[in-house]
mmCIF file of C-alpha atoms and ligand atoms in Angstrom:
data_model
loop_
_atom_site.group_PDB
_atom_site.id
_atom_site.type_symbol
_atom_site.label_atom_id
_atom_site.label_comp_id
_atom_site.label_asym_id
_atom_site.label_seq_id
_atom_site.Cartn_x
_atom_site.Cartn_y
_atom_site.Cartn_z
ATOM 1 C CA UNK A 21 -89.973 -21.727 52.179
ATOM 2 C CA UNK A 22 -86.221 -21.209 52.075
ATOM 3 C CA UNK A 23 -83.883 -20.982 55.031
ATOM 4 C CA UNK A 24 -83.451 -17.218 54.776
ATOM 5 C CA UNK A 25 -87.205 -16.764 54.919
ATOM 6 C CA UNK A 26 -87.394 -18.950 58.023
ATOM 7 C CA UNK A 27 -84.582 -17.033 59.703
ATOM 8 C CA UNK A 28 -86.204 -13.743 58.777
ATOM 9 C CA UNK A 29 -89.516 -15.004 60.062
ATOM 10 C CA UNK A 30 -88.016 -16.101 63.364
ATOM 11 C CA UNK A 31 -86.133 -12.851 63.760
ATOM 12 C CA UNK A 32 -89.228 -10.839 63.010
ATOM 13 C CA UNK A 33 -91.175 -12.887 65.510
ATOM 14 C CA UNK A 34 -88.540 -12.202 68.149
ATOM 15 C CA UNK A 35 -88.531 -8.560 67.175
ATOM 16 C CA UNK A 36 -92.286 -8.610 67.171
ATOM 17 C CA UNK A 37 -92.442 -10.004 70.676
ATOM 18 C CA UNK A 38 -90.048 -7.312 71.925
ATOM 19 C CA UNK A 39 -91.716 -4.427 70.126
ATOM 20 C CA UNK A 40 -95.072 -5.859 71.029
ATOM 21 C CA UNK A 41 -94.471 -5.314 74.701
ATOM 22 C CA UNK A 42 -93.473 -1.740 73.993
ATOM 23 C CA UNK A 43 -96.666 -0.911 72.131
ATOM 24 C CA UNK A 44 -99.247 -3.652 71.863
ATOM 25 C CA UNK A 45 -98.370 -7.135 70.724
ATOM 26 C CA UNK A 46 -101.397 -7.732 68.552
ATOM 27 C CA UNK A 47 -101.209 -4.248 67.072
ATOM 28 C CA UNK A 48 -97.577 -4.895 66.115
ATOM 29 C CA UNK A 49 -98.540 -8.110 64.370
ATOM 30 C CA UNK A 50 -101.273 -6.300 62.485
ATOM 31 C CA UNK A 51 -98.790 -3.648 61.356
ATOM 32 C CA UNK A 52 -96.533 -6.434 60.133
ATOM 33 C CA UNK A 53 -99.050 -7.131 57.374
ATOM 34 C CA UNK A 54 -98.122 -3.865 55.718
ATOM 35 C CA UNK A 55 -94.370 -3.995 56.037
ATOM 36 C CA UNK A 56 -93.543 -6.629 53.457
ATOM 37 C CA UNK A 57 -92.425 -9.294 55.929
ATOM 38 C CA UNK A 58 -91.850 -12.787 54.538
ATOM 39 C CA UNK A 59 -95.063 -14.366 53.301
ATOM 40 C CA UNK A 60 -94.693 -17.205 55.757
ATOM 41 C CA UNK A 61 -94.760 -14.815 58.666
ATOM 42 C CA UNK A 62 -97.780 -13.066 57.227
ATOM 43 C CA UNK A 63 -99.450 -16.473 57.107
ATOM 44 C CA UNK A 64 -98.565 -17.073 60.704
ATOM 45 C CA UNK A 65 -99.789 -13.627 61.642
ATOM 46 C CA UNK A 66 -103.225 -14.296 60.205
ATOM 47 C CA UNK A 67 -103.323 -17.619 62.027
ATOM 48 C CA UNK A 68 -102.164 -15.974 65.193
ATOM 49 C CA UNK A 69 -105.069 -13.582 65.263
ATOM 50 C CA UNK A 70 -107.484 -16.466 65.129
ATOM 51 C CA UNK A 71 -105.991 -18.630 67.834
ATOM 52 C CA UNK A 72 -108.228 -17.099 70.454
ATOM 53 C CA UNK A 73 -111.279 -18.231 68.502
ATOM 54 C CA UNK A 74 -109.967 -21.625 67.509
ATOM 55 C CA UNK A 75 -111.849 -24.467 69.072
ATOM 56 C CA UNK A 76 -109.886 -27.308 70.571
ATOM 57 C CA UNK A 77 -108.844 -29.827 71.295
ATOM 58 C CA UNK A 78 -106.149 -30.255 68.649
ATOM 59 C CA UNK A 79 -102.697 -31.816 68.935
ATOM 60 C CA UNK A 80 -99.863 -31.856 66.410
ATOM 61 C CA UNK A 81 -96.348 -33.209 66.625
ATOM 62 C CA UNK A 82 -93.304 -33.796 64.465
ATOM 63 C CA UNK A 83 -92.665 -36.813 62.253
ATOM 64 C CA UNK A 84 -94.632 -40.035 61.883
ATOM 65 C CA UNK A 85 -93.431 -41.322 65.251
ATOM 66 C CA UNK A 86 -95.451 -38.465 66.680
ATOM 67 C CA UNK A 87 -98.712 -40.203 65.781
ATOM 68 C CA UNK A 88 -98.308 -42.583 68.713
ATOM 69 C CA UNK A 89 -97.450 -39.659 70.951
ATOM 70 C CA UNK A 90 -100.528 -37.793 69.720
ATOM 71 C CA UNK A 91 -102.665 -40.725 70.834
ATOM 72 C CA UNK A 92 -101.120 -40.432 74.293
ATOM 73 C CA UNK A 93 -101.902 -36.720 74.336
ATOM 74 C CA UNK A 94 -105.417 -37.393 73.100
ATOM 75 C CA UNK A 95 -106.157 -39.587 76.105
ATOM 76 C CA UNK A 96 -105.990 -36.371 78.088
ATOM 77 C CA UNK A 97 -107.351 -33.861 75.578
ATOM 78 C CA UNK A 98 -110.256 -36.091 74.587
ATOM 79 C CA UNK A 99 -111.467 -36.106 78.197
ATOM 80 C CA UNK A 100 -111.332 -32.332 78.482
ATOM 81 C CA UNK A 101 -107.873 -32.333 80.087
ATOM 82 C CA UNK A 102 -105.480 -29.442 79.781
ATOM 83 C CA UNK A 103 -102.927 -28.875 77.036
ATOM 84 C CA UNK A 104 -99.926 -28.865 79.361
ATOM 85 C CA UNK A 105 -100.723 -32.330 80.761
ATOM 86 C CA UNK A 106 -101.402 -33.552 77.222
ATOM 87 C CA UNK A 107 -98.087 -32.399 75.740
ATOM 88 C CA UNK A 108 -96.181 -33.881 78.666
ATOM 89 C CA UNK A 109 -97.936 -37.270 78.562
ATOM 90 C CA UNK A 110 -97.877 -37.320 74.770
ATOM 91 C CA UNK A 111 -94.125 -37.065 74.308
ATOM 92 C CA UNK A 112 -93.540 -39.466 77.217
ATOM 93 C CA UNK A 113 -94.842 -42.141 74.842
ATOM 94 C CA UNK A 114 -91.887 -41.480 72.549
ATOM 95 C CA UNK A 115 -89.468 -41.216 75.474
ATOM 96 C CA UNK A 116 -90.575 -44.738 76.426
ATOM 97 C CA UNK A 117 -89.954 -46.198 72.965
ATOM 98 C CA UNK A 118 -86.696 -47.532 71.594
ATOM 99 C CA UNK A 119 -85.815 -45.242 68.710
ATOM 100 C CA UNK A 120 -82.866 -43.349 67.330
ATOM 101 C CA UNK A 121 -83.486 -39.947 68.793
ATOM 102 C CA UNK A 122 -85.660 -39.592 71.862
ATOM 103 C CA UNK A 123 -85.361 -41.083 75.357
ATOM 104 C CA UNK A 124 -82.887 -43.395 77.023
ATOM 105 C CA UNK A 125 -83.162 -46.054 74.303
ATOM 106 C CA UNK A 126 -81.763 -43.646 71.712
ATOM 107 C CA UNK A 127 -78.343 -43.365 70.133
ATOM 108 C CA UNK A 128 -75.516 -42.221 72.398
ATOM 109 C CA UNK A 129 -72.918 -39.527 71.928
ATOM 110 C CA UNK A 130 -69.530 -40.416 70.468
ATOM 111 C CA UNK A 131 -68.296 -41.522 73.902
ATOM 112 C CA UNK A 132 -71.196 -43.923 74.349
ATOM 113 C CA UNK A 133 -73.418 -41.910 76.703
ATOM 114 C CA UNK A 134 -77.066 -41.014 76.088
ATOM 115 C CA UNK A 135 -77.734 -37.412 77.063
ATOM 116 C CA UNK A 136 -81.236 -35.975 76.931
ATOM 117 C CA UNK A 137 -82.698 -32.496 76.409
ATOM 118 C CA UNK A 138 -86.312 -31.419 76.865
ATOM 119 C CA UNK A 139 -88.518 -28.444 77.524
ATOM 120 C CA UNK A 140 -92.155 -27.591 78.167
ATOM 121 C CA UNK A 141 -94.164 -24.368 78.101
ATOM 122 C CA UNK A 142 -97.702 -23.284 78.915
ATOM 123 C CA UNK A 143 -99.971 -20.517 77.604
ATOM 124 C CA UNK A 144 -98.854 -18.067 80.294
ATOM 125 C CA UNK A 145 -95.127 -18.071 79.436
ATOM 126 C CA UNK A 146 -94.311 -20.510 82.229
ATOM 127 C CA UNK A 147 -91.548 -22.755 80.988
ATOM 128 C CA UNK A 148 -88.972 -25.275 82.144
ATOM 129 C CA UNK A 149 -86.087 -27.030 80.502
ATOM 130 C CA UNK A 150 -83.366 -29.603 81.102
ATOM 131 C CA UNK A 151 -80.287 -30.356 79.047
ATOM 132 C CA UNK A 152 -77.435 -32.860 79.097
ATOM 133 C CA UNK A 153 -79.474 -34.995 81.465
ATOM 134 C CA UNK A 154 -78.291 -38.584 81.884
ATOM 135 C CA UNK A 155 -80.023 -41.754 83.136
ATOM 136 C CA UNK A 156 -83.454 -40.218 83.698
ATOM 137 C CA UNK A 157 -86.273 -41.734 81.684
ATOM 138 C CA UNK A 158 -88.607 -38.775 81.265
ATOM 139 C CA UNK A 159 -86.708 -35.518 80.792
ATOM 140 C CA UNK A 160 -89.911 -33.705 79.782
ATOM 141 C CA UNK A 161 -91.347 -34.384 83.239
ATOM 142 C CA UNK A 162 -88.168 -33.120 84.880
ATOM 143 C CA UNK A 163 -88.479 -29.987 82.720
ATOM 144 C CA UNK A 164 -92.000 -29.547 84.029
ATOM 145 C CA UNK A 165 -90.768 -29.839 87.619
ATOM 146 C CA UNK A 166 -88.116 -27.211 86.860
ATOM 147 C CA UNK A 167 -90.939 -24.968 85.671
ATOM 148 C CA UNK A 168 -93.214 -25.652 88.608
ATOM 149 C CA UNK A 169 -90.804 -26.083 91.503
ATOM 150 C CA UNK A 170 -87.746 -23.923 90.894
ATOM 151 C CA UNK A 171 -87.178 -20.209 90.315
ATOM 152 C CA UNK A 172 -85.244 -21.135 87.149
ATOM 153 C CA UNK A 173 -86.027 -21.987 83.543
ATOM 154 C CA UNK A 174 -83.221 -24.425 82.805
ATOM 155 C CA UNK A 175 -81.088 -26.976 84.634
ATOM 156 C CA UNK A 176 -78.278 -28.882 82.956
ATOM 157 C CA UNK A 177 -76.015 -31.864 83.447
ATOM 158 C CA UNK A 178 -75.337 -33.288 86.886
ATOM 159 C CA UNK A 179 -77.364 -30.492 88.504
ATOM 160 C CA UNK A 180 -80.411 -31.474 86.463
ATOM 161 C CA UNK A 181 -79.881 -35.115 87.378
ATOM 162 C CA UNK A 182 -79.482 -34.243 91.061
ATOM 163 C CA UNK A 183 -82.719 -32.271 90.943
ATOM 164 C CA UNK A 184 -84.520 -35.132 89.178
ATOM 165 C CA UNK A 185 -83.392 -37.644 91.803
ATOM 166 C CA UNK A 186 -84.411 -35.287 94.605
ATOM 167 C CA UNK A 187 -87.834 -35.099 92.935
ATOM 168 C CA UNK A 188 -88.138 -38.883 93.030
ATOM 169 C CA UNK A 189 -87.217 -39.800 89.462
ATOM 170 C CA UNK A 190 -85.359 -43.131 89.467
ATOM 171 C CA UNK A 191 -81.772 -43.248 88.254
ATOM 172 C CA UNK A 192 -81.827 -45.684 85.349
ATOM 173 C CA UNK A 193 -79.088 -48.002 84.114
ATOM 174 C CA UNK A 194 -76.362 -46.395 81.981
ATOM 175 C CA UNK A 195 -76.532 -49.374 79.584
ATOM 176 C CA UNK A 196 -77.445 -48.652 75.987
ATOM 177 C CA UNK A 197 -80.557 -50.225 74.480
ATOM 178 C CA UNK A 198 -79.741 -53.200 72.213
ATOM 179 C CA UNK A 199 -80.589 -51.092 69.123
ATOM 180 C CA UNK A 200 -78.413 -48.215 70.249
ATOM 181 C CA UNK A 201 -75.549 -50.546 71.136
ATOM 182 C CA UNK A 202 -75.647 -52.042 67.648
ATOM 183 C CA UNK A 203 -75.832 -48.631 65.979
ATOM 184 C CA UNK A 204 -72.965 -47.332 68.133
ATOM 185 C CA UNK A 205 -70.744 -50.296 67.352
ATOM 186 C CA UNK A 206 -71.463 -49.778 63.670
ATOM 187 C CA UNK A 207 -70.716 -46.069 63.958
ATOM 188 C CA UNK A 208 -67.428 -46.744 65.750
ATOM 189 C CA UNK A 209 -66.143 -48.571 62.664
ATOM 190 C CA UNK A 210 -65.690 -45.279 60.850
ATOM 191 C CA UNK A 211 -66.475 -42.802 63.661
ATOM 192 C CA UNK A 212 -67.389 -40.361 60.921
ATOM 193 C CA UNK A 213 -68.634 -37.104 62.353
ATOM 194 C CA UNK A 214 -69.754 -34.643 59.729
ATOM 195 C CA UNK A 215 -72.949 -32.865 60.752
ATOM 196 C CA UNK A 216 -74.547 -31.185 57.735
ATOM 197 C CA UNK A 217 -76.843 -28.240 58.120
ATOM 198 C CA UNK A 218 -80.197 -28.561 56.294
ATOM 199 C CA UNK A 219 -79.567 -32.191 55.428
ATOM 200 C CA UNK A 220 -83.328 -32.636 55.101
ATOM 201 C CA UNK A 221 -83.235 -30.495 51.963
ATOM 202 C CA UNK A 222 -80.574 -32.653 50.344
ATOM 203 C CA UNK A 223 -82.626 -35.779 50.828
ATOM 204 C CA UNK A 224 -85.773 -34.585 49.159
ATOM 205 C CA UNK A 225 -87.125 -37.663 47.443
ATOM 206 C CA UNK A 226 -90.258 -36.058 46.079
ATOM 207 C CA UNK A 227 -92.008 -35.652 49.418
ATOM 208 C CA UNK A 228 -91.600 -31.905 49.764
ATOM 209 C CA UNK A 229 -88.618 -29.871 50.862
ATOM 210 C CA UNK A 230 -88.570 -30.884 54.513
ATOM 211 C CA UNK A 231 -89.779 -34.461 54.289
ATOM 212 C CA UNK A 232 -87.570 -37.012 56.022
ATOM 213 C CA UNK A 233 -86.180 -39.991 54.168
ATOM 214 C CA UNK A 234 -87.039 -43.577 55.002
ATOM 215 C CA UNK A 235 -84.673 -45.847 56.899
ATOM 216 C CA UNK A 236 -85.415 -49.589 57.060
ATOM 217 C CA UNK A 237 -88.934 -48.951 55.804
ATOM 218 C CA UNK A 238 -89.769 -46.430 58.526
ATOM 219 C CA UNK A 239 -89.875 -42.702 58.116
ATOM 220 C CA UNK A 240 -86.780 -41.198 59.561
ATOM 221 C CA UNK A 241 -87.322 -38.776 62.408
ATOM 222 C CA UNK A 242 -85.471 -37.021 65.142
ATOM 223 C CA UNK A 243 -86.648 -35.006 68.099
ATOM 224 C CA UNK A 244 -90.309 -34.933 68.952
ATOM 225 C CA UNK A 245 -91.935 -31.543 69.349
ATOM 226 C CA UNK A 246 -95.619 -31.312 70.221
ATOM 227 C CA UNK A 247 -98.083 -28.444 70.500
ATOM 228 C CA UNK A 248 -101.705 -28.673 71.594
ATOM 229 C CA UNK A 249 -104.756 -26.569 72.237
ATOM 230 C CA UNK A 250 -107.260 -27.901 74.724
ATOM 231 C CA UNK A 251 -111.043 -27.661 74.902
ATOM 232 C CA UNK A 252 -110.696 -24.452 76.939
ATOM 233 C CA UNK A 253 -108.642 -22.898 74.133
ATOM 234 C CA UNK A 254 -105.383 -22.954 76.092
ATOM 235 C CA UNK A 255 -102.092 -23.821 74.458
ATOM 236 C CA UNK A 256 -99.169 -25.951 75.595
ATOM 237 C CA UNK A 257 -96.013 -27.286 73.999
ATOM 238 C CA UNK A 258 -93.199 -29.749 74.660
ATOM 239 C CA UNK A 259 -90.037 -30.903 72.968
ATOM 240 C CA UNK A 260 -87.702 -33.797 73.839
ATOM 241 C CA UNK A 261 -84.640 -35.351 72.249
ATOM 242 C CA UNK A 262 -81.420 -37.255 72.727
ATOM 243 C CA UNK A 263 -79.896 -34.814 70.252
ATOM 244 C CA UNK A 264 -77.792 -35.657 67.271
ATOM 245 C CA UNK A 265 -76.644 -39.295 67.220
ATOM 246 C CA UNK A 266 -72.924 -39.769 67.999
ATOM 247 C CA UNK A 267 -72.571 -36.071 68.744
ATOM 248 C CA UNK A 268 -69.525 -34.687 70.508
ATOM 249 C CA UNK A 269 -69.864 -35.094 74.250
ATOM 250 C CA UNK A 270 -71.368 -31.886 75.576
ATOM 251 C CA UNK A 271 -72.907 -30.834 72.281
ATOM 252 C CA UNK A 272 -76.284 -29.164 72.808
ATOM 253 C CA UNK A 273 -78.847 -28.491 70.089
ATOM 254 C CA UNK A 274 -81.839 -26.202 69.975
ATOM 255 C CA UNK A 275 -84.523 -28.468 71.411
ATOM 256 C CA UNK A 276 -84.383 -27.479 75.100
ATOM 257 C CA UNK A 277 -83.913 -23.786 74.319
ATOM 258 C CA UNK A 278 -87.123 -21.857 74.883
ATOM 259 C CA UNK A 279 -87.605 -19.679 71.811
ATOM 260 C CA UNK A 280 -85.692 -22.082 69.555
ATOM 261 C CA UNK A 281 -86.971 -25.638 70.007
ATOM 262 C CA UNK A 282 -90.300 -24.437 71.379
ATOM 263 C CA UNK A 283 -92.296 -21.326 72.046
ATOM 264 C CA UNK A 284 -95.842 -20.838 73.268
ATOM 265 C CA UNK A 285 -97.742 -17.582 73.521
ATOM 266 C CA UNK A 286 -101.292 -17.969 74.772
ATOM 267 C CA UNK A 287 -102.472 -14.972 72.727
ATOM 268 C CA UNK A 288 -100.647 -15.739 69.530
ATOM 269 C CA UNK A 289 -99.844 -19.405 68.963
ATOM 270 C CA UNK A 290 -97.385 -22.208 69.631
ATOM 271 C CA UNK A 291 -94.576 -23.603 67.575
ATOM 272 C CA UNK A 292 -91.860 -26.217 67.789
ATOM 273 C CA UNK A 293 -88.969 -26.784 65.420
ATOM 274 C CA UNK A 294 -86.449 -29.526 64.899
ATOM 275 C CA UNK A 295 -83.745 -30.712 62.554
ATOM 276 C CA UNK A 296 -79.998 -30.397 62.856
ATOM 277 C CA UNK A 297 -80.276 -28.465 66.072
ATOM 278 C CA UNK A 298 -79.636 -24.934 64.838
ATOM 279 C CA UNK A 299 -83.089 -23.419 64.698
HETATM 280 N N1 LIG B 302 -82.970 -31.768 66.807
HETATM 281 C C1 LIG B 302 -82.423 -31.919 68.050
HETATM 282 C C2 LIG B 302 -80.988 -31.716 68.158
HETATM 283 O O1 LIG B 302 -80.338 -31.461 67.156
HETATM 284 O O2 LIG B 302 -80.463 -31.794 69.238
#
C-alpha cells in the first residue's frame, strides 16, 4: 500500500467518523464500499463490520520487541481480564526494558534528555495522553490516570510530570542508561540530524515494504503500539515511545496524539501506527 493510499484511508476514516455521527456510522462505512475508496480502507471496512462478532482474546503489537509485551498483556487477557488493563500492562514490559525507543532506558534527545510520550484508549472513546514527560518510568500509566482522573485528554511537559508525582509515580534519576549513554556519545561525534520520512521503505531488504532492518542481529523497532480485544469483545489500545532518537529538544511525534498514534472505536476497530512520527 503506498503512502497516498494510507493518507487517503486515514482521511476517509476521519471523514467517515464525522459523517457517521451525522447519519449513522455503520451505514456510512457500508456506503463507502460503493464509492471507490482505497482498497485498503475497503478491507478495513469489511473487518470493521465483523469486530462485534469477533471472539477474543487477541492482542497484537508493533515490531518483534512487541512479542514480550504481548506476553505481558496475555497474563491479563488469558485470565479473562479486560483489554484496557492488558494494553497498559503489556507495553509496560517494553517501558521497563533497555532499548532504543521506549521508556527511560531509551535514546535521549540531542541535548541528552529522555522525553517520553504515551497514550491509551478504551472502547468507549475514553482516552488519555502524556507528552514530553521526563523521569517517569511508565508514561502509559500516567496517560491512563489522565484519562481516569482529569477532565483532560492530554498533559505535557512539566505539568504532566507534576501530575504524575502527585499521583504517586516516583521521580526517577535523569541519568541515561549505559546503552543510551554509549549511543549518545557516538551520535555526538557527528551530531548528524537528518530525519527522513518513510525511511522504512528505503530499507526494504526483501521483507516487505514496511519491514524494519536488523541492527546488531536484532530487528530494528521504534515505538510500541498495542491493540487488544478481550474475552468480552471489548477493545483497548496503547502506544508509548521516547520518540525519535537524538531529536530536537521539544520535538513531538504522532504517538501520543489520539487519532494519529492510536485510535479505538468499540463498534468499528482499533489501530495504532508508528514510524517517523508523521502518521
Ligand atoms: N514513532 C514515534 C515518534 O516518531 O515519535
